[in-house]
Structures are given as C-alpha cells and as structure tokens.
Coordinates of C-alpha atoms in Angstrom, one line a residue:
Chain M
M1166 CA -22.3 -9.5 34.9
A1167 CA -21.3 -9.4 31.3
T1168 CA -18.0 -8.4 29.7
R1169 CA -18.3 -6.0 26.8
V1170 CA -15.4 -6.0 24.2
L1171 CA -15.2 -3.2 21.6
I1172 CA -13.4 -4.2 18.4
P1173 CA -12.6 -1.3 16.1
N1174 CA -11.6 -3.4 13.0
G1175 CA -9.9 -6.5 11.8
A1176 CA -6.4 -5.0 11.9
I1177 CA -4.8 -1.7 12.5
G1178 CA -4.2 -0.1 9.1
L1179 CA -7.5 -1.2 7.6
G1180 CA -9.4 1.9 8.9
F1181 CA -12.8 2.2 10.6
D1182 CA -15.9 4.2 10.6
A1183 CA -15.2 7.0 13.2
A1184 CA -18.9 7.5 14.1
A1185 CA -19.2 3.7 14.7
L1186 CA -16.2 3.8 17.0
A1187 CA -17.7 6.8 18.9
R1188 CA -20.9 4.8 19.3
G1189 CA -18.9 1.8 20.6
V1190 CA -17.2 4.0 23.2
R1191 CA -20.6 5.3 24.3
M1192 CA -21.7 1.7 25.0
R1193 CA -19.2 1.7 27.9
P1194 CA -17.0 -1.3 26.9
D1195 CA -14.8 -3.1 29.4
I1196 CA -11.9 -3.3 27.0
I1197 CA -10.9 -2.3 23.5
C1198 CA -9.1 -5.0 21.5
V1199 CA -7.6 -4.8 18.0
D1200 CA -5.4 -7.1 16.0
G1201 CA -2.1 -5.8 14.5
G1202 CA -1.1 -8.5 12.1
S1203 CA -1.1 -12.1 10.8
T1204 CA 0.9 -14.3 8.5
D1205 CA -1.4 -13.5 5.6
S1206 CA 0.9 -10.9 4.0
G1207 CA 3.6 -13.5 3.7
P1208 CA 7.0 -14.5 5.3
Y1209 CA 8.9 -11.2 4.6
Y1210 CA 7.6 -9.5 7.7
L1211 CA 8.4 -12.2 10.1
G1212 CA 11.7 -12.8 8.3
T1213 CA 12.7 -9.2 8.7
G1214 CA 10.8 -8.4 11.9
T1215 CA 9.1 -5.4 10.3
S1216 CA 5.6 -4.0 9.8
K1217 CA 3.6 -4.2 6.6
Y1218 CA 1.7 -1.0 7.4
S1219 CA 3.2 2.4 7.2
R1220 CA 4.1 4.1 10.5
A1221 CA 1.9 7.1 9.5
A1222 CA -1.2 5.0 9.0
T1223 CA -0.6 3.0 12.2
L1224 CA 0.0 6.2 14.2
S1225 CA -3.1 7.9 13.0
E1226 CA -5.3 4.9 13.7
W1227 CA -3.6 4.3 17.0
R1228 CA -4.2 7.9 18.0
A1229 CA -7.9 7.4 17.5
L1230 CA -7.9 4.3 19.6
M1231 CA -5.8 5.9 22.3
L1232 CA -8.3 8.7 22.5
A1233 CA -11.2 6.1 22.6
R1234 CA -9.3 4.4 25.4
A1235 CA -8.9 7.6 27.4
E1236 CA -12.6 8.4 27.0
A1237 CA -13.8 4.9 27.9
G1238 CA -11.3 4.6 30.8
V1239 CA -10.6 0.9 29.9
P1240 CA -7.6 -1.1 28.7
L1241 CA -6.6 -1.0 25.1
V1242 CA -5.0 -4.1 23.7
V1243 CA -3.2 -4.7 20.4
G1244 CA -2.3 -8.3 19.5
T1245 CA 0.4 -9.3 16.9
A1246 CA 1.7 -5.7 16.9
G1247 CA 3.4 -4.6 13.7
T1248 CA 2.2 -7.4 11.4
C1249 CA 4.5 -10.2 12.6
G1250 CA 4.6 -9.7 16.4
T1251 CA 8.4 -10.0 16.8
D1252 CA 10.1 -8.1 19.7
S1253 CA 11.3 -5.5 17.1
T1254 CA 7.7 -4.7 16.0
V1255 CA 6.5 -4.6 19.6
D1256 CA 9.2 -2.0 20.2
W1257 CA 8.1 -0.2 17.0
M1258 CA 4.5 0.0 18.3
Y1259 CA 5.8 1.0 21.7
D1260 CA 7.7 3.9 20.2
I1261 CA 4.5 5.1 18.4
T1262 CA 2.5 4.8 21.6
V1263 CA 5.0 6.8 23.6
E1264 CA 5.1 9.5 20.9
L1265 CA 1.3 9.7 21.0
A1266 CA 1.1 9.6 24.8
R1267 CA 3.3 12.7 24.8
E1268 CA 1.3 14.4 22.1
L1269 CA -2.0 13.7 23.7
G1270 CA -0.8 14.4 27.3
H1271 CA -1.8 10.9 28.4
K1272 CA -0.4 9.2 31.5
V1273 CA -0.5 5.5 30.7
R1274 CA 0.8 2.3 32.1
I1275 CA 2.0 0.2 29.1
A1276 CA 2.6 -3.5 29.2
R1277 CA 4.7 -5.0 26.4
L1278 CA 4.3 -8.7 25.9
Y1279 CA 7.2 -10.1 24.0
S1280 CA 6.7 -13.3 21.9
S1281 CA 10.1 -13.7 20.1
Q1282 CA 11.9 -17.0 20.8
H1283 CA 15.7 -17.4 20.9
T1284 CA 16.4 -19.8 18.0
G1285 CA 19.0 -21.7 20.0
D1286 CA 16.5 -22.2 22.9
V1287 CA 13.9 -23.7 20.5
A1288 CA 16.6 -25.9 19.0
R1289 CA 17.7 -27.1 22.4
G1290 CA 14.1 -27.7 23.5
W1291 CA 13.2 -29.5 20.3
D1292 CA 12.0 -32.6 22.3
R1293 CA 9.2 -30.3 23.5
V1294 CA 8.2 -29.3 20.0
R1295 CA 5.6 -31.2 18.0
P1296 CA 4.9 -31.0 14.3
L1297 CA 1.4 -30.1 12.9
E1298 CA -0.1 -31.3 9.7
P1299 CA 1.1 -30.9 7.0
V1300 CA 4.4 -32.0 8.5
Q1301 CA 7.3 -29.8 7.3
P1302 CA 10.8 -31.3 7.0
V1303 CA 12.4 -29.3 9.8
T1304 CA 15.0 -30.4 12.3
A1305 CA 16.3 -28.8 15.5
A1306 CA 19.4 -27.7 13.6
D1307 CA 17.3 -25.9 11.1
C1308 CA 16.0 -23.6 13.9
E1309 CA 19.4 -22.1 14.3
G1310 CA 19.2 -20.8 10.7
L1311 CA 15.9 -18.9 11.2
T1312 CA 16.0 -15.1 11.3
N1313 CA 12.9 -15.0 13.6
I1314 CA 10.8 -17.4 15.6
V1315 CA 7.7 -16.2 17.5
A1316 CA 5.4 -18.2 19.7
L1317 CA 1.6 -17.4 19.6
A1318 CA 0.5 -16.1 22.9
G1319 CA -3.0 -17.0 24.2
A1320 CA -5.4 -15.7 26.8
E1321 CA -3.1 -16.5 29.7
Q1322 CA -0.3 -14.2 28.6
I1323 CA -2.7 -11.4 27.7
G1324 CA -4.4 -11.9 31.0
A1325 CA -1.1 -11.5 32.8
A1326 CA -0.5 -8.2 31.0
L1327 CA -4.0 -7.0 32.1
S1328 CA -3.4 -8.2 35.7
A1329 CA -0.3 -6.0 35.7
G1330 CA -2.7 -3.0 35.6
A1331 CA -1.9 -2.0 32.0
D1332 CA -3.9 0.8 30.4
I1333 CA -2.3 -0.3 27.1
V1334 CA -1.1 -3.8 26.2
I1335 CA 1.2 -4.0 23.2
A1336 CA 1.4 -7.7 22.5
G1337 CA 3.8 -9.5 20.2
R1338 CA 2.5 -12.5 18.3
T1339 CA -0.8 -13.7 19.7
T1340 CA -3.5 -16.0 18.2
D1341 CA -6.1 -13.9 16.4
T1342 CA -8.5 -14.5 19.2
A1343 CA -6.4 -14.2 22.4
T1344 CA -6.7 -10.5 23.0
I1345 CA -10.5 -10.6 22.8
A1346 CA -11.0 -13.8 24.8
A1347 CA -8.6 -12.9 27.7
L1348 CA -10.7 -10.5 29.8
P1349 CA -14.0 -12.5 29.5
L1350 CA -12.1 -15.6 30.6
Q1351 CA -10.4 -13.8 33.4
R1352 CA -13.8 -12.7 34.6
G1353 CA -15.3 -16.2 34.5
M1354 CA -17.4 -15.9 31.4
H1355 CA -18.4 -19.0 29.5
A1356 CA -15.1 -20.4 28.1
G1357 CA -16.6 -21.7 24.8
A1358 CA -18.4 -18.4 24.3
A1359 CA -15.2 -16.4 25.1
W1360 CA -13.2 -18.2 22.3
H1361 CA -16.1 -18.4 19.9
G1362 CA -17.0 -14.8 20.2
A1363 CA -13.3 -13.9 19.9
K1364 CA -13.1 -15.8 16.6
I1365 CA -16.3 -14.1 15.3
G1366 CA -15.0 -10.7 16.4
E1367 CA -11.4 -11.0 15.3
C1368 CA -12.1 -9.5 11.8
G1369 CA -14.2 -6.7 13.2
A1370 CA -17.4 -6.1 11.2
L1371 CA -16.6 -8.8 8.7
C1372 CA -19.4 -10.8 10.3
S1373 CA -21.9 -8.0 9.5
T1374 CA -23.6 -6.5 6.4
N1375 CA -21.1 -3.6 6.4
P1376 CA -17.7 -5.3 6.6
T1377 CA -15.6 -2.1 5.9
S1378 CA -17.2 -0.2 8.8
G1379 CA -15.0 -2.2 11.1
V1380 CA -16.5 -1.7 14.5
I1381 CA -18.4 -4.3 16.5
V1382 CA -19.2 -4.9 20.1
I1383 CA -19.4 -8.3 21.7
D1384 CA -21.0 -9.0 25.0
F1385 CA -19.8 -12.1 26.8
D1386 CA -21.7 -13.7 29.7
T1387 CA -21.8 -17.0 31.6
E1388 CA -23.9 -18.8 28.9
G1389 CA -23.0 -17.3 25.5
F1390 CA -22.2 -14.1 23.7
T1391 CA -24.1 -11.4 21.7
V1392 CA -22.6 -9.6 18.6
T1393 CA -23.7 -6.0 17.8
P1394 CA -22.4 -4.0 14.8
M1395 CA -21.7 -0.3 15.5
A1396 CA -22.1 1.2 12.0
E1397 CA -25.3 3.0 11.2
G1398 CA -27.5 0.6 9.2
A1399 CA -25.2 -2.4 9.7
A1400 CA -26.7 -5.7 10.8
C1401 CA -25.4 -9.1 12.0
T1402 CA -27.4 -12.1 10.9
P1403 CA -27.1 -15.6 12.3
E1404 CA -25.8 -16.8 8.9
L1405 CA -23.1 -14.1 8.7
V1406 CA -22.0 -14.8 12.2
A1407 CA -21.9 -18.5 11.8
A1408 CA -20.2 -18.3 8.4
H1409 CA -17.3 -16.4 10.0
M1410 CA -16.1 -19.7 11.4
L1411 CA -15.3 -20.7 7.9
Y1412 CA -13.0 -17.8 7.3
E1413 CA -9.3 -18.7 7.1
N1414 CA -10.0 -21.8 9.1
A1415 CA -9.3 -25.3 7.8
D1416 CA -11.9 -26.9 10.1
P1417 CA -15.2 -24.9 10.4
F1418 CA -16.1 -26.4 13.8
I1419 CA -12.7 -26.6 15.6
L1420 CA -10.3 -23.9 16.5
H1421 CA -7.0 -24.8 18.3
E1422 CA -5.8 -22.4 20.9
P1423 CA -3.1 -22.5 23.6
G1424 CA -4.4 -24.9 26.2
G1425 CA -7.2 -26.5 24.3
H1426 CA -9.7 -26.2 21.5
L1427 CA -13.0 -24.6 20.7
D1428 CA -15.8 -26.8 19.4
V1429 CA -18.7 -25.0 17.8
S1430 CA -20.4 -28.0 16.2
R1431 CA -23.4 -27.6 18.6
A1432 CA -23.5 -23.8 18.6
R1433 CA -26.9 -22.1 18.2
Y1434 CA -27.2 -18.8 16.4
E1435 CA -30.3 -16.7 17.0
A1436 CA -31.3 -13.2 15.8
L1437 CA -32.2 -11.1 18.9
D1438 CA -33.6 -8.4 16.6
A1439 CA -32.8 -6.9 13.2
T1440 CA -29.1 -6.3 14.0
R1441 CA -27.9 -8.4 17.0
V1442 CA -27.1 -12.1 17.1
R1443 CA -26.9 -14.3 20.2
V1444 CA -24.7 -17.4 20.2
T1445 CA -24.8 -20.2 22.8
G1446 CA -23.8 -23.9 22.9
S1447 CA -20.1 -23.5 22.0
T1448 CA -17.7 -25.7 24.0
W1449 CA -14.1 -25.3 25.2
V1450 CA -12.2 -28.5 25.4
P1451 CA -9.0 -28.3 27.6
A1452 CA -6.0 -30.1 26.4
K1453 CA -3.6 -32.3 28.4
D1454 CA -0.6 -30.2 27.5
Y1455 CA -0.4 -26.5 27.3
T1456 CA 1.0 -25.8 23.8
V1457 CA 1.7 -22.6 21.9
K1458 CA 2.1 -22.5 18.1
L1459 CA 5.5 -21.5 16.7
E1460 CA 6.1 -19.5 13.5
G1461 CA 9.5 -19.1 12.0
A1462 CA 11.0 -17.7 8.8
R1463 CA 14.4 -17.9 7.2
L1464 CA 16.2 -16.3 4.4
A1465 CA 15.8 -18.2 1.1
G1466 CA 17.9 -16.1 -1.3
Y1467 CA 17.7 -12.8 -3.0
Q1468 CA 15.7 -11.9 -6.1
S1469 CA 15.8 -9.7 -9.2
T1470 CA 13.0 -9.4 -11.6
I1471 CA 12.5 -8.1 -15.2
L1472 CA 9.1 -7.4 -16.7
A1473 CA 8.9 -7.5 -20.5
L1474 CA 5.7 -7.0 -22.5
L1475 CA 4.8 -8.9 -25.7
R1476 CA 2.2 -7.3 -27.9
E1477 CA 3.1 -8.6 -31.4
P1478 CA 0.4 -11.2 -32.0
R1479 CA 2.8 -14.0 -33.2
Y1480 CA 4.8 -13.7 -30.0
V1481 CA 1.6 -13.4 -27.8
Q1482 CA 0.3 -16.7 -29.4
N1483 CA 3.7 -18.4 -29.0
A1484 CA 4.6 -16.8 -25.6
Q1485 CA 5.2 -20.2 -23.8
A1486 CA 7.3 -21.5 -26.7
W1487 CA 9.3 -18.3 -26.7
V1488 CA 9.9 -18.4 -23.0
D1489 CA 10.9 -22.1 -23.2
R1490 CA 13.5 -21.4 -25.9
L1491 CA 14.7 -18.2 -24.1
S1492 CA 15.0 -20.1 -20.8
R1493 CA 17.3 -22.8 -22.4
F1494 CA 19.4 -20.1 -24.1
L1495 CA 19.8 -18.1 -20.9
D1496 CA 20.8 -21.1 -18.9
E1497 CA 23.6 -21.8 -21.5
Q1498 CA 24.7 -18.1 -21.4
I1499 CA 24.7 -18.0 -17.6
H1500 CA 26.7 -21.2 -17.5
S1501 CA 29.3 -20.2 -20.2
R1502 CA 29.7 -16.5 -19.0
M1503 CA 29.3 -16.9 -15.2
G1504 CA 30.1 -20.6 -14.6
L1505 CA 26.8 -21.1 -12.8
T1506 CA 24.4 -24.0 -13.1
A1507 CA 20.6 -24.0 -12.3
P1508 CA 19.1 -24.9 -9.9
K1509 CA 22.2 -25.4 -7.7
D1510 CA 23.6 -21.8 -8.1
Y1511 CA 20.4 -19.9 -9.1
T1512 CA 16.9 -20.3 -10.5
L1513 CA 15.3 -18.4 -13.3
D1514 CA 11.5 -18.6 -13.4
F1515 CA 9.1 -17.1 -16.0
R1516 CA 5.5 -16.2 -15.4
L1517 CA 3.3 -15.3 -18.3
I1518 CA 0.9 -12.6 -17.1
G1519 CA -2.2 -12.9 -19.2
Q1520 CA -1.8 -16.6 -19.6
N1521 CA -1.0 -18.6 -16.4
A1522 CA 0.9 -16.3 -14.0
T1523 CA -1.7 -16.9 -11.2
L1524 CA -2.4 -20.6 -11.5
G1525 CA 0.7 -21.9 -13.3
G1526 CA 0.3 -25.5 -14.4
L1527 CA -3.2 -25.7 -12.9
E1528 CA -4.6 -23.2 -15.3
T1529 CA -7.4 -24.6 -17.5
A1530 CA -8.5 -21.6 -19.5
A1531 CA -7.2 -20.9 -23.0
P1532 CA -5.3 -17.6 -23.2
T1533 CA -7.3 -14.8 -24.9
A1534 CA -5.4 -11.6 -24.0
A1535 CA -4.0 -9.3 -26.7
E1536 CA -0.7 -8.9 -24.8
V1537 CA 1.4 -10.9 -22.4
G1538 CA 3.6 -9.8 -19.6
V1539 CA 6.7 -11.9 -19.2
L1540 CA 7.9 -11.7 -15.6
A1541 CA 11.4 -13.1 -15.2
I1542 CA 12.3 -13.9 -11.6
V1543 CA 15.9 -14.6 -10.7
T1544 CA 16.7 -16.2 -7.3
A1545 CA 20.3 -16.5 -6.1
P1546 CA 22.1 -16.8 -2.8
N1547 CA 23.1 -13.2 -2.8
Q1548 CA 21.8 -10.0 -4.4
A1549 CA 24.9 -9.3 -6.4
R1550 CA 24.6 -12.6 -8.2
A1551 CA 20.8 -12.2 -8.7
S1552 CA 21.4 -8.7 -10.2
E1553 CA 24.2 -9.9 -12.4
I1554 CA 22.0 -12.7 -13.8
A1555 CA 19.2 -10.3 -14.4
K1556 CA 21.5 -7.8 -16.2
L1557 CA 22.8 -10.7 -18.3
A1558 CA 19.3 -11.7 -19.2
N1559 CA 18.1 -8.1 -19.9
P1560 CA 19.1 -7.8 -23.6
F1561 CA 17.7 -11.2 -24.5
L1562 CA 14.3 -10.4 -22.8
L1563 CA 14.3 -7.4 -25.1
H1564 CA 15.3 -8.9 -28.4
Y1565 CA 15.4 -12.7 -28.3
P1566 CA 13.7 -14.2 -31.5
L1567 CA 11.2 -17.0 -31.6
T1568 CA 13.2 -18.6 -34.4
D1569 CA 16.8 -18.1 -35.7
D1570 CA 15.7 -16.9 -39.1
E1571 CA 13.7 -13.8 -38.6
P1572 CA 14.3 -10.0 -38.2
Q1573 CA 15.3 -8.8 -34.8
A1574 CA 12.3 -8.4 -32.5
T1575 CA 12.1 -5.7 -29.8
F1576 CA 9.6 -6.0 -26.9
A1577 CA 8.3 -3.4 -24.5
F1578 CA 10.2 -2.6 -21.3
P1579 CA 8.1 -0.4 -19.1
F1580 CA 11.1 0.8 -17.0
S1581 CA 14.7 1.8 -17.0
P1582 CA 16.5 0.1 -15.5
A1583 CA 14.6 -3.0 -16.6
D1584 CA 15.8 -5.1 -13.7
W1585 CA 14.6 -4.6 -10.2
A1586 CA 16.6 -5.8 -7.2
R1587 CA 13.8 -7.2 -5.0
G1588 CA 16.0 -7.9 -2.1
P1589 CA 15.7 -10.8 0.2
L1590 CA 13.2 -13.7 -0.2
Y1591 CA 12.1 -15.3 3.1
E1592 CA 10.1 -18.5 3.6
F1593 CA 7.9 -19.8 6.4
V1594 CA 9.5 -22.8 8.0
L1595 CA 7.8 -23.9 11.2
N1596 CA 4.4 -25.5 11.5
H1597 CA 4.8 -26.7 15.1
V1598 CA 3.6 -26.3 18.6
M1599 CA 5.8 -26.1 21.7
I1600 CA 4.8 -27.6 25.1
L1601 CA 5.1 -25.2 28.0
D1602 CA 4.9 -26.1 31.7
D1603 CA 4.1 -22.5 32.5
P1604 CA 2.3 -20.3 29.9
M1605 CA 4.6 -17.4 30.7
S1606 CA 7.8 -19.3 30.3
A1607 CA 8.2 -18.5 26.6
F1608 CA 7.0 -14.9 26.9
R1609 CA 8.3 -11.7 28.6
L1610 CA 6.3 -8.9 30.1
E1611 CA 7.6 -5.4 30.6
V1612 CA 5.5 -2.7 32.2
T1613 CA 6.4 1.0 32.1
E1614 CA 4.6 4.2 33.0
V1615 CA 4.6 7.0 30.4
S1616 CA 3.5 10.4 31.2
H1617 CA 3.5 13.8 29.5
V1618 CA 6.6 15.8 30.4
P1619 CA 6.1 19.5 29.7
A1620 CA 8.9 20.8 27.6
Chain K
M292 CA -23.8 -30.0 -17.2
S293 CA -22.9 -26.6 -15.8
R294 CA -19.9 -24.9 -14.4
L295 CA -20.0 -24.7 -10.6
D296 CA -19.5 -20.9 -10.7
Q297 CA -22.7 -20.6 -12.8
I298 CA -24.9 -22.2 -10.2
V299 CA -23.6 -20.9 -6.8
P300 CA -23.4 -17.3 -5.8
K301 CA -19.9 -17.4 -4.4
I302 CA -16.7 -19.5 -4.2
R303 CA -14.0 -18.3 -1.9
T304 CA -10.4 -19.7 -1.5
K305 CA -8.1 -18.4 1.2
N306 CA -5.1 -19.3 3.2
A307 CA -5.8 -20.9 6.5
G308 CA -2.3 -20.1 7.8
P309 CA 0.8 -20.5 5.6
F310 CA 0.4 -24.2 5.1
W311 CA -3.3 -24.7 4.4
L312 CA -5.8 -23.7 1.7
T313 CA -9.5 -23.6 2.4
V314 CA -12.3 -23.5 -0.2
D315 CA -15.7 -22.3 0.7
I316 CA -18.5 -23.0 -1.8
F317 CA -21.5 -20.8 -0.8
C318 CA -24.6 -22.5 -2.3
G319 CA -27.0 -19.7 -1.4
E320 CA -30.0 -21.9 -0.9
R321 CA -30.9 -25.4 0.3
R322 CA -32.0 -26.7 -3.0
I323 CA -28.5 -26.0 -4.5
F324 CA -26.7 -27.3 -1.4
D325 CA -28.7 -30.6 -1.5
H326 CA -28.0 -30.9 -5.2
L327 CA -24.2 -30.3 -4.8
K328 CA -23.9 -32.4 -1.7
D329 CA -24.6 -35.4 -3.8
S330 CA -23.3 -34.4 -7.2
L331 CA -20.1 -32.5 -6.5
Q332 CA -17.4 -35.2 -6.0
T333 CA -14.5 -34.5 -3.7
D334 CA -12.3 -36.1 -6.4
Q335 CA -13.2 -33.3 -8.8
V336 CA -11.9 -30.7 -6.4
A337 CA -8.8 -32.8 -5.8
Q338 CA -8.2 -33.0 -9.6
A339 CA -8.6 -29.3 -10.0
F340 CA -5.7 -28.8 -7.7
H341 CA -3.8 -31.9 -9.0
Q342 CA -3.8 -33.4 -5.5
P343 CA -4.7 -36.8 -4.3
I344 CA -8.3 -37.1 -2.9
A345 CA -6.8 -38.2 0.5
A346 CA -5.3 -34.8 0.9
L347 CA -8.7 -33.1 1.1
K348 CA -11.0 -32.7 4.1
R349 CA -14.6 -32.1 3.2
F350 CA -17.4 -30.5 5.3
D351 CA -21.0 -30.4 4.1
I352 CA -22.4 -27.6 6.3
A353 CA -26.2 -27.7 5.9
H354 CA -27.1 -24.8 8.3
L355 CA -25.0 -22.5 6.1
N356 CA -25.6 -24.1 2.8
V357 CA -21.9 -24.3 2.4
I358 CA -19.6 -27.0 1.1
K359 CA -16.1 -26.6 2.4
F360 CA -12.8 -28.3 1.4
S361 CA -9.4 -27.8 3.1
L362 CA -6.1 -29.2 1.8
P363 CA -2.4 -28.5 2.4
R364 CA -1.3 -25.6 0.3
I365 CA 0.3 -26.9 -2.9
V366 CA 3.3 -24.7 -2.3
V367 CA 3.9 -23.1 1.1
Q368 CA 2.7 -19.5 1.2
G369 CA 5.3 -17.0 0.0
S370 CA 7.9 -19.6 -1.0
R371 CA 9.7 -19.1 -4.3
A372 CA 7.1 -21.1 -6.3
D373 CA 4.1 -19.4 -4.7
R374 CA 2.0 -17.4 -7.2
D375 CA -0.8 -16.2 -5.0
M376 CA 0.2 -14.9 -1.5
H377 CA -3.4 -15.1 -0.2
A378 CA -4.5 -18.0 -2.3
S379 CA -7.6 -16.1 -3.2
Q380 CA -7.6 -16.5 -7.0
W381 CA -7.5 -20.3 -6.8
A382 CA -11.3 -20.1 -6.4
W383 CA -11.4 -19.8 -10.2
L384 CA -10.2 -23.4 -10.5
V385 CA -13.0 -24.7 -8.4
G386 CA -15.5 -22.5 -10.3
G387 CA -14.6 -24.3 -13.5
I388 CA -15.7 -27.7 -12.2
E389 CA -18.5 -29.3 -14.2
V390 CA -21.5 -30.6 -12.3
P391 CA -25.0 -31.7 -13.4
T392 CA -27.3 -28.8 -13.9
P393 CA -29.7 -28.6 -11.0

C-alpha cells in the first residue's frame, strides 16, 4: 500500500492554484504537508521569534488548507511554523488555527510540536554539541547570549505528533523534508524514497514546468516514489525532478537529516508518462548517533540608514572618491562631537547603488549608471546612538563637496526625515548539531482539542 | 574566448543554509557540459569569489548537464557585511568568467 502526500506549495504565504489544490484533494491523499519557513529570509525572524509573512496572508492560505483537510479527512501538518519555528511562532500559528476552527465550525485535535531550546541547557550540554563545516567560533558561553535557539525536528518528532492522533500538527523548526517523510516512514515505505521524495516535494511544484502553481502529489511505496503535479498542463520531467536535489543544497547527492543521511547518487529517474516521474534507487544511511541541527541568532547591534542620490555627472563619476572622503570626514566629526571611535563604538558603511552595492569588492563591471544611490548604514550598540550618528551625518550626506574649493553641492534626499531607524540587527551564530539519546528529549508536544462553541 | 553566461542557458547562485553558497551552472546540452567539464577551471570560480581553491567543492553532474560548486559563504547570511540575503545575484560573478568558445 502506498502513502500519498499532498503538498500545496513550498511555503505558506507563497500562494497556490486553488483548482490544483482541489484536484489534489480529490486524489484522496493520506496527509497534507506544507512548510512554513526557512532561514532564507535572514536572521531577524529567528532573532525576534516572529513571522516574515503577514497574519492575514497566512490566515487566508491556512483557511484553504484547513478546508482541504476537512474534506480529505486526513492530517494537515505545517513545519517550521511562522518562518523561524520558535515556540512564539508555533503559538502564533496555533492562535490563527483556533480562530479558523471557530470560524469554520471545525472540531480538531491540534498537536503543537515545540522546537525552541533553552539557551542555558544548550550551553550546559555543550559536550553533546558538534560543529559543522564551516566551523563558527562559538563557545558554550556564547549560547547564553543568543535570543533564540531552535533544534530542527526530523521525522521521529513529526511521527510522534501524528501518533497522538492529531488532525492538525503545528510544528516548530523542522528540517524542510521532515513533515513529508514522517508518515511514509511510519508506514514502512522505503526510507531512501521517503527522504528523497520529501526533498523533491519540499518546494511544491518547483520540480515541475509550472513552479508557481504550487501543488504536487507524491506517492511513496516500498521501492520508490512517484511525483505528480496537480496544475492543469503542468508536467514533471526526470530532469526537473533530479535537478531539485541541487536546490539550496551544498552537496547534490547527500542530504543530512536527523538520524542519518540520504544518498541519491544511484537514484534512477524515469518518466511514467507526459507528467509523472518515478524515482527509485535512493538510499537512507543511518548514523551512529541521532543528531539534530541547531540554529541560533543573537542581537548584533542597531542600525540607522540614510539614502542619498547623486545625479550630477561629476559626482556620479567620482562617487567612490566622494564617499571615501566623506567617510574620513564623518569619522573625525563623530569622534570630536560624540567621542566615539570606529569600529569599537560604531560602524559606518557606504554602499554605492548603481556601482557595487550588490557585490562590493568582488564587482568586476565598470559603472555605467547615470545616477548613484549612496546608502549609508550606521551600526551601533543601541538605537539611540545609531540614530544620533545618522542625524550627525545627515547634513554632510546632503552637502559634502568633492573638493574644498567648489560651490556647495546639494544631493537628492527622497525622504524626510532622511534617516531611518532600522531597529535591531541580528546574526546567525550556530552551525552545529546536538546529539540526542531520545529524539523527543529536545522537543515538547502539546495536544489540545478545539471545537466550535456557539456564541 | 567567451563569457560563461553567453554559452550556458542559466547560472544560479543560492544560499544552502546561512553558511554556504552553492552555484549551479546549467549547461543545457551534453556538448556544452563536456566542453566546460574540461575547460572551466575550479580556480577561475575561486578567483571570482576571491576565495582559495581549497574552499570549493566541485560536482560535474553528467546526467543533468550541470556543473555545481559549493563554498562557505564569504560573509554569513544576514550579518552586517552581507549584501545579498539570498546570495542570488552572485551568479553574475560566475557569468563573467572567460572560457574557450565551444
């Protein structure tokens, strides 16, 4: 007996083709799995424990998925709820779910899988933590200074939530693949196929000719898996499916997961017809230790920015020289007026939009733009200082001359006030795995029943 | 000689987690793949990123006509010095590498 997994899209918030979702539901899936986040949007979300996507967008997509769940009569699972998968974003997603259950009159058993780690526990258990390449200079003491640490749950923890009889699983941080692989593994499907199919499916229809349609179905069995796109006219080809192993993956043949790794170096991809692809030959290699990856973020200062625009050709042509001269001048001003020294007390970075803002020192192309955006970025230990420095820099970004002997220049400021308080800057810190004796020992499961209560 | 982005249909760069950058060079057809497998030197890609050659992992994937490189991110994703949160525009650097015209 096969296990059929319906995947609506690569992440809640990206949208999906409603007709394709309806078609997927009609195919009688055994489970509906969707991802809710990743590190790809940067460290701010983990640092603050908040969602990147708006509540309204999440609520409207989750309503469609809760209706699909009710119609299909199967569990609905979201992994890495609320972008970063901290306990706070699991609760945020739970709140949305309860609101929708009441609105829709659904009686549901909800399992919340919590992935947040107490920073002190990680520090005290540092002898069970191993660095991954590239090794980051992190000590046990550093862990205490992180605002959030999450462990990435695997199939075992999702499996535990399903075994609790959940209609809806709201999981904190999980690997991209865990929600999809869990049920096929629990039902004894081929382990290599379960993980490989999960990797192919984790971005929804990205492995098809119509990536934005979102919806795909994967059938797992005891020898392999089959991928079927749900959108009208969409097709999966062996090349597209195989190529998805490249995506966001440093090694195209190996994928590390809690408890082992997937090896697809001998996988065979075969077109069953014009739209479906069959994959066999993937291998799951169990590891000696059961490890879960850790992610952590810490506060790295506060920022203010100013954007000034240069259009006068002489300034455009000499933008780098202007910024170098301005930068030296501002460092002197900040030192004499505020008693601060870079980089100990603050940093002031300039990026020349139109010249090298994207690639910095790696840029090889000669600038050709008619105008240059000068983005000044102040970073300081607190917002008050960052804002003060930006305000001090403001008149000079507006008027500072290229040479001493010339009429006053005035550049374009697109906004008033010209300086923006950007708020806190966070940075990713951990690139480690933690060894667990029991897969559930770093995770918490809470199960509640929610039913519509007539007013 | 030709620029790499003039002879392949697509070059993609992307984060592989916050600490890794991965570069996928889609050659499109076997003839181009075979040509680049021999003529595109790993050192050229290392130089484009100002990184030592030892930092790069290379995968020549014949069944996909893809040449893939992975290397530690030059700056950690989202840190103060990072300029491209998703590392997607660094593909341009690779596109500018000069290789013999096939």
